[in-house]
């Protein structure tokens, strides 16, 4: 009996691990759901070992239908750093073109478990590869589903690399929009129904959105009891009880710029003053702190500064109080599904909007305002009132002190309850029959895929 060939989809994530890991998770969900699907995930050269390790840890029943691919050119691969984004995307474009051209010209079909793999027929690409917009004004705007805000509040930090990146990417983004007729959103309709309802008609042409749920691992994470981070959390839980540690992480790509590091240390100094301890994950290559300041907090038993953490295991620990984050979607949803409220220090991209939605609309956290720089260092529109951004060390300290005090009382308890309830909505959407699961099935049908059900 002749077996039907596997449909072949190519997934092109943004280069950094913060975008690559959810792409891998989404790919695994898709091949688990659709038995006739094979996915090639195009991975930036330097991230291949990490991605391979992640894939090898998954069930071979599904990972066999995912292939990690790359295409090194003759030139040296640019290092993944916020200081050279244009160079990174130019290299990504060239190397992907090299690979996809070769792939489409293959005359011999590969096989998996006796089934022929068709040539690629679809490409799923991370929107970050397309471009961003820098047009900023003082007008008040209302994006469906978000609170009213100044336009400049969508770019809350001045980052030196953004202008050059935007100049290069904006036309690419506009061109990408012309060719898009389907959008895959890793969120749920229940969490942002107004935004979801508005998306279909947001552009000049009709768009078909699929809200397949967040790319989060729901299984209880395994943590090593010998890990310094685990020992720090266990000790804090024993000595100070539940919700006694603030987890701080800005992801693998972002970190406050050098001009804002003094604000960062001022904020972190307030955590022990409020009776908490903190874990600061220094995962970004640009994470630079004064060593004497770090040593003082370590010696006092206030903090630990690992270069890497098992973030889901940390967030799952009962000692965790709040998560201080840049507000990337992955970090935000990982916190929510574990019922952890957040303190946001957003930079660019989706981060400011995520902070507005989660902290203001859903009341699952706070947003730091006095750390804003660039055009956003003026005023913040907060539920009908203008908040002056002073931006001094005293203003930053006072704001953080007030947030931590509020987090101890009824406001903090209410936010924790909200985070747990919203997290349950996200988790339920991924379960069989949930809204994310149903939209994943609809996506498969649109792609002509059969399910494993």
XYZ file of C-alpha atoms in Angstrom:
453
model
C 0.000 0.000 0.000
C 1.338 3.411 -0.980
C 1.518 5.812 1.958
C 0.528 9.453 1.532
C 3.573 11.771 1.423
C 4.165 14.006 4.410
C 3.271 17.652 3.854
C 6.392 19.759 4.410
C 6.270 23.115 6.222
C 9.288 25.336 6.911
C 9.374 27.310 10.183
C 11.624 30.389 10.140
C 11.891 31.798 13.688
C 13.781 34.917 14.712
C 17.389 34.019 15.587
C 17.454 34.311 19.400
C 16.541 31.464 21.745
C 13.671 33.509 23.178
C 11.933 33.206 19.788
C 13.433 29.878 18.731
C 12.267 27.826 21.738
C 8.563 28.711 21.312
C 8.931 27.968 17.595
C 10.192 24.500 18.508
C 7.364 24.039 21.005
C 4.777 25.095 18.416
C 6.338 22.727 15.871
C 6.088 19.850 18.348
C 2.439 20.631 19.003
C 1.747 20.666 15.275
C 3.413 17.339 14.439
C 1.713 15.761 17.452
C -1.657 16.992 16.235
C -1.174 16.341 12.502
C 0.125 12.908 11.507
C 0.797 13.911 7.889
C 3.104 16.812 8.749
C 6.879 17.247 8.569
C 8.501 20.515 9.716
C 11.941 21.912 8.918
C 12.948 24.534 11.496
C 15.566 26.926 10.144
C 17.945 27.676 13.007
C 20.601 30.380 13.307
C 24.009 28.682 13.236
C 25.072 29.462 16.809
C 21.782 28.162 18.235
C 21.924 24.688 16.640
C 23.467 22.835 19.646
C 20.911 24.272 22.084
C 18.028 23.525 19.702
C 19.244 19.985 19.052
C 19.449 19.320 22.792
C 15.884 20.580 23.242
C 14.562 18.435 20.379
C 16.385 15.327 21.592
C 14.676 15.658 24.981
C 11.237 15.317 23.371
C 9.286 12.193 22.455
C 10.821 10.553 19.385
C 7.323 9.666 18.191
C 6.921 13.299 17.187
C 10.442 14.768 17.077
C 11.305 12.412 14.186
C 9.099 14.593 11.989
C 10.986 17.766 12.889
C 14.307 18.564 11.284
C 16.693 21.284 12.421
C 18.239 22.912 9.381
C 20.732 25.704 8.790
C 22.915 26.959 5.977
C 26.274 28.393 6.854
C 27.705 30.730 4.260
C 31.360 31.383 3.615
C 31.360 34.421 5.888
C 31.595 34.266 9.676
C 28.262 33.990 11.450
C 27.515 37.292 13.232
C 27.255 36.920 16.997
C 23.749 37.227 18.437
C 23.936 40.613 20.117
C 21.621 43.651 20.337
C 24.498 45.756 18.953
C 24.459 44.271 15.438
C 20.840 43.497 14.466
C 21.103 44.526 10.806
C 24.132 42.285 10.281
C 22.250 39.389 11.890
C 19.159 39.751 9.695
C 21.217 40.213 6.512
C 23.041 36.982 7.310
C 19.781 35.213 8.156
C 18.268 36.262 4.833
C 21.273 35.121 2.799
C 21.670 31.786 4.569
C 17.955 30.971 4.375
C 17.885 31.771 0.658
C 20.847 29.429 0.170
C 19.117 26.587 2.014
C 15.596 26.936 0.600
C 16.913 27.166 -2.973
C 18.867 23.964 -2.506
C 15.898 22.285 -0.802
C 13.498 23.084 -3.633
C 15.982 21.771 -6.207
C 16.375 18.368 -4.539
C 15.617 15.536 -6.973
C 15.660 12.742 -4.388
C 12.908 12.810 -1.772
C 13.846 12.127 1.853
C 11.770 9.733 3.943
C 10.695 9.331 7.569
C 9.506 5.889 8.693
C 8.973 4.890 5.078
C 6.959 7.989 4.207
C 8.180 10.390 1.534
C 8.640 14.021 2.587
C 7.173 16.431 0.052
C 8.971 19.585 -0.995
C 8.191 22.613 1.207
C 4.763 24.071 0.449
C 4.358 26.579 3.295
C 6.633 28.899 5.279
C 5.732 30.087 8.780
C 7.892 33.115 9.603
C 8.331 35.009 12.870
C 7.007 38.551 12.404
C 10.203 39.925 14.020
C 12.090 39.008 10.881
C 9.941 41.423 8.908
C 10.343 44.869 10.474
C 9.171 47.422 12.999
C 7.802 50.991 12.888
C 9.393 53.979 14.593
C 6.744 56.619 13.921
C 6.082 58.220 17.296
C 3.882 61.182 18.309
C 2.232 62.600 21.419
C -1.284 61.674 20.334
C -3.455 59.465 22.505
C -4.273 56.192 20.781
C -6.490 53.249 21.620
C -5.428 49.897 20.238
C -8.371 47.484 20.506
C -8.084 45.647 23.798
C -5.509 47.979 25.399
C -5.929 51.021 27.664
C -5.680 54.470 26.058
C -2.028 55.583 25.909
C 0.350 58.024 24.249
C 1.880 56.738 21.045
C 5.345 57.152 22.537
C 4.440 54.649 25.267
C 4.853 51.848 22.725
C 8.605 52.539 22.795
C 9.381 53.023 26.478
C 13.177 52.797 26.295
C 15.621 54.432 23.925
C 17.879 51.653 22.664
C 20.728 52.745 20.355
C 20.305 49.819 17.965
C 16.605 50.424 17.240
C 16.869 53.320 14.729
C 19.308 51.509 12.425
C 17.273 48.318 12.678
C 14.033 50.129 11.867
C 15.513 51.941 8.871
C 16.572 48.591 7.465
C 13.451 46.616 8.370
C 10.464 48.916 7.889
C 10.160 48.432 4.124
C 10.621 44.697 4.561
C 7.795 44.683 7.093
C 5.499 46.605 4.754
C 6.318 44.214 1.924
C 5.700 41.231 4.182
C 2.224 42.517 5.068
C 1.304 42.634 1.366
C 1.847 38.884 1.074
C 0.282 37.752 4.357
C -3.259 36.390 4.423
C -3.003 34.265 7.582
C -1.690 35.119 11.046
C -0.854 32.539 13.708
C -1.116 34.073 17.193
C 0.321 32.305 20.237
C -2.383 33.674 22.525
C -5.968 32.824 23.384
C -9.207 34.478 22.378
C -10.355 34.518 26.019
C -7.356 36.561 27.207
C -7.700 39.352 24.646
C -11.111 39.041 22.956
C -11.310 42.655 21.759
C -7.900 42.524 20.065
C -8.667 39.103 18.621
C -12.003 40.241 17.203
C -10.428 43.325 15.629
C -7.507 41.526 14.004
C -9.348 40.149 10.975
C -10.097 43.662 9.705
C -6.990 45.419 11.021
C -5.335 45.685 7.598
C -6.517 46.820 4.188
C -7.337 43.235 3.275
C -9.082 40.412 5.099
C -6.779 38.426 7.374
C -7.525 34.983 8.800
C -6.163 34.706 12.362
C -5.649 31.502 14.334
C -5.262 31.843 18.117
C -3.504 28.578 18.926
C -2.527 29.368 22.527
C 0.813 30.297 24.124
C 3.986 28.286 23.488
C 4.513 27.281 27.103
C 5.515 24.012 28.733
C 2.816 23.122 31.265
C 4.472 20.043 32.749
C 5.960 20.459 36.226
C 9.619 21.313 35.551
C 12.435 19.220 36.947
C 14.846 21.189 39.126
C 18.151 19.924 40.442
C 18.250 19.938 44.266
C 21.995 20.622 44.037
C 21.530 23.737 41.915
C 22.619 26.950 43.711
C 19.376 28.557 42.525
C 17.232 25.751 43.964
C 19.164 25.857 47.230
C 18.730 29.639 47.425
C 14.965 29.290 46.890
C 14.631 26.426 49.375
C 16.590 28.364 52.000
C 14.454 31.475 51.494
C 11.285 29.381 51.747
C 12.491 27.803 54.996
C 13.681 31.063 56.558
C 11.148 33.574 55.234
C 8.222 31.545 53.922
C 6.226 31.627 50.695
C 6.417 34.602 48.319
C 9.710 35.854 49.751
C 11.858 36.014 46.577
C 11.585 38.344 43.581
C 12.797 36.736 40.354
C 14.496 39.174 37.957
C 15.250 38.351 34.309
C 15.288 40.331 31.077
C 15.635 37.391 28.705
C 18.563 36.449 26.503
C 18.498 39.490 24.212
C 17.562 42.489 26.386
C 19.148 44.304 29.313
C 18.855 47.903 30.525
C 21.404 50.032 28.619
C 24.491 51.330 30.422
C 22.806 54.695 30.969
C 20.029 52.958 32.965
C 22.104 50.536 35.049
C 22.129 52.971 37.976
C 18.313 52.904 37.883
C 18.455 49.107 37.795
C 20.654 48.837 40.881
C 18.503 51.422 42.672
C 15.423 49.288 42.011
C 17.094 46.069 43.113
C 18.418 47.708 46.296
C 14.806 48.276 47.338
C 14.015 44.545 47.302
C 16.018 43.591 50.452
C 14.862 46.820 52.124
C 11.287 45.566 51.708
C 12.185 42.241 53.332
C 12.554 40.152 50.160
C 15.462 38.377 48.494
C 16.043 38.213 44.756
C 17.417 36.065 41.957
C 18.833 38.010 39.016
C 19.412 35.854 35.913
C 22.202 37.466 33.874
C 21.473 35.653 30.599
C 22.044 38.522 28.173
C 25.534 39.071 26.706
C 25.082 42.769 27.534
C 24.371 42.116 31.235
C 27.031 44.190 32.998
C 26.937 45.118 36.693
C 29.493 46.563 39.104
C 31.130 43.532 40.718
C 31.444 45.191 44.134
C 27.680 45.817 44.135
C 27.000 42.184 43.194
C 29.398 40.882 45.862
C 27.798 43.020 48.570
C 24.360 41.522 47.929
C 25.739 37.975 47.762
C 27.673 38.364 51.025
C 24.583 39.771 52.743
C 22.586 36.739 51.614
C 20.196 38.992 49.715
C 20.648 37.642 46.217
C 22.135 35.215 43.747
C 23.247 36.094 40.195
C 23.251 32.996 37.952
C 24.107 33.297 34.264
C 21.281 30.874 33.482
C 18.202 29.604 35.290
C 15.595 26.958 34.608
C 12.994 29.712 34.441
C 9.905 27.516 34.595
C 11.299 25.696 37.646
C 12.065 29.011 39.339
C 8.581 30.384 38.638
C 7.050 27.142 39.930
C 8.771 27.440 43.318
C 6.532 28.517 46.242
C 9.148 31.036 47.413
C 8.623 33.235 44.331
C 6.760 36.471 45.035
C 6.816 38.507 41.797
C 8.675 38.329 38.478
C 10.495 41.521 37.407
C 10.781 41.223 33.623
C 11.047 43.087 30.324
C 7.630 41.647 29.522
C 8.422 39.462 26.530
C 5.452 37.271 25.640
C 7.216 34.012 26.486
C 8.268 35.155 29.957
C 4.877 36.730 30.619
C 2.868 33.633 29.741
C 5.311 31.343 31.582
C 4.654 33.422 34.704
C 0.883 33.554 34.240
C 0.385 29.802 33.795
C 2.181 29.412 37.139
C 0.148 32.130 38.843
C 3.061 34.527 39.358
C 2.252 38.274 39.151
C 4.738 40.581 37.435
C 6.632 43.857 37.659
C 7.287 45.131 34.135
C 10.249 47.095 32.785
C 9.403 46.954 29.056
C 11.692 48.142 26.249
C 10.373 47.825 22.682
C 8.381 45.561 20.370
C 5.460 43.776 22.003
C 6.780 44.381 25.520
C 5.067 47.748 26.281
C 1.724 46.420 24.997
C 2.136 43.222 27.022
C 2.786 45.313 30.135
C -0.333 47.427 29.529
C -2.515 44.402 28.958
C -1.294 42.254 31.842
C -0.671 44.963 34.453
C -3.534 47.361 33.663
C -6.261 45.482 31.791
C -5.970 42.243 33.785
C -4.404 43.689 36.981
C -1.817 40.925 37.213
C 1.109 43.184 38.067
C 2.732 46.614 38.046
C 4.669 48.590 35.439
C 7.723 50.693 36.297
C 7.239 54.169 34.808
C 10.104 56.238 36.249
C 12.725 54.182 34.367
C 11.462 55.330 30.949
C 13.870 57.018 28.547
C 13.743 58.626 25.098
C 10.422 60.141 23.929
C 8.577 58.190 26.630
C 10.416 60.126 29.352
C 7.710 62.765 29.539
C 4.319 61.592 30.770
C 2.424 58.330 31.010
C -1.319 58.248 30.472
C -2.694 56.151 33.314
C -6.472 55.637 33.346
C -7.384 59.236 32.609
C -4.489 61.011 34.324
C -1.041 62.117 33.206
C 1.838 60.780 35.319
C 5.017 62.850 35.114
C 8.150 60.819 34.372
C 10.762 62.472 36.603
C 13.403 59.809 36.034
C 15.670 60.638 38.988
C 17.199 57.994 41.263
C 14.916 59.146 44.071
C 11.833 58.836 41.848
C 12.883 55.350 40.730
C 13.531 54.186 44.294
C 10.271 55.653 45.568
C 8.246 53.974 42.821
C 9.809 50.555 43.438
C 9.402 50.921 47.197
C 5.704 51.715 46.752
C 5.193 48.766 44.386
C 6.827 46.331 46.805
C 4.739 47.655 49.683
C 1.543 47.252 47.647
C 2.608 43.736 46.665
C 2.595 42.705 50.333
C -1.016 43.701 50.928
C -4.461 43.204 49.453
C -3.397 44.621 46.069
C -0.722 41.954 45.770
C -3.095 39.200 46.880
C -5.643 40.337 44.312
C -3.011 40.372 41.550
C -1.852 36.876 42.488
C -5.436 35.618 42.321
C -5.894 37.292 38.934
C -2.651 35.759 37.642
C -3.767 32.294 38.731
C -7.182 32.689 37.106
C -5.742 34.068 33.867
C -3.086 31.359 33.875
C -5.792 28.737 34.157
C -7.539 30.237 31.122
C -4.295 29.977 29.138
C -3.668 26.395 30.265
C -7.230 25.313 29.533
C -6.969 26.719 26.014
C -4.156 24.244 25.264
C -6.044 21.202 26.542
C -7.948 18.958 24.099
C -11.071 20.840 23.078
C -9.741 24.160 24.406
C -9.871 27.265 22.239
C -6.174 27.075 21.327
C -6.446 23.395 20.515
C -9.524 24.008 18.356
C -7.801 26.805 16.442
C -4.753 24.585 15.920
C -7.090 22.055 14.314
C -8.598 24.798 12.136
C -5.096 25.857 11.100
C -4.282 22.283 10.159
C -7.444 22.063 8.086
C -6.519 25.302 6.302
C -3.114 23.774 5.522
C -4.670 20.537 4.304
C -3.411 18.436 7.201
C -4.979 15.368 8.791
C -4.925 14.940 12.575
C -3.605 12.111 14.720
C -7.009 11.803 16.389
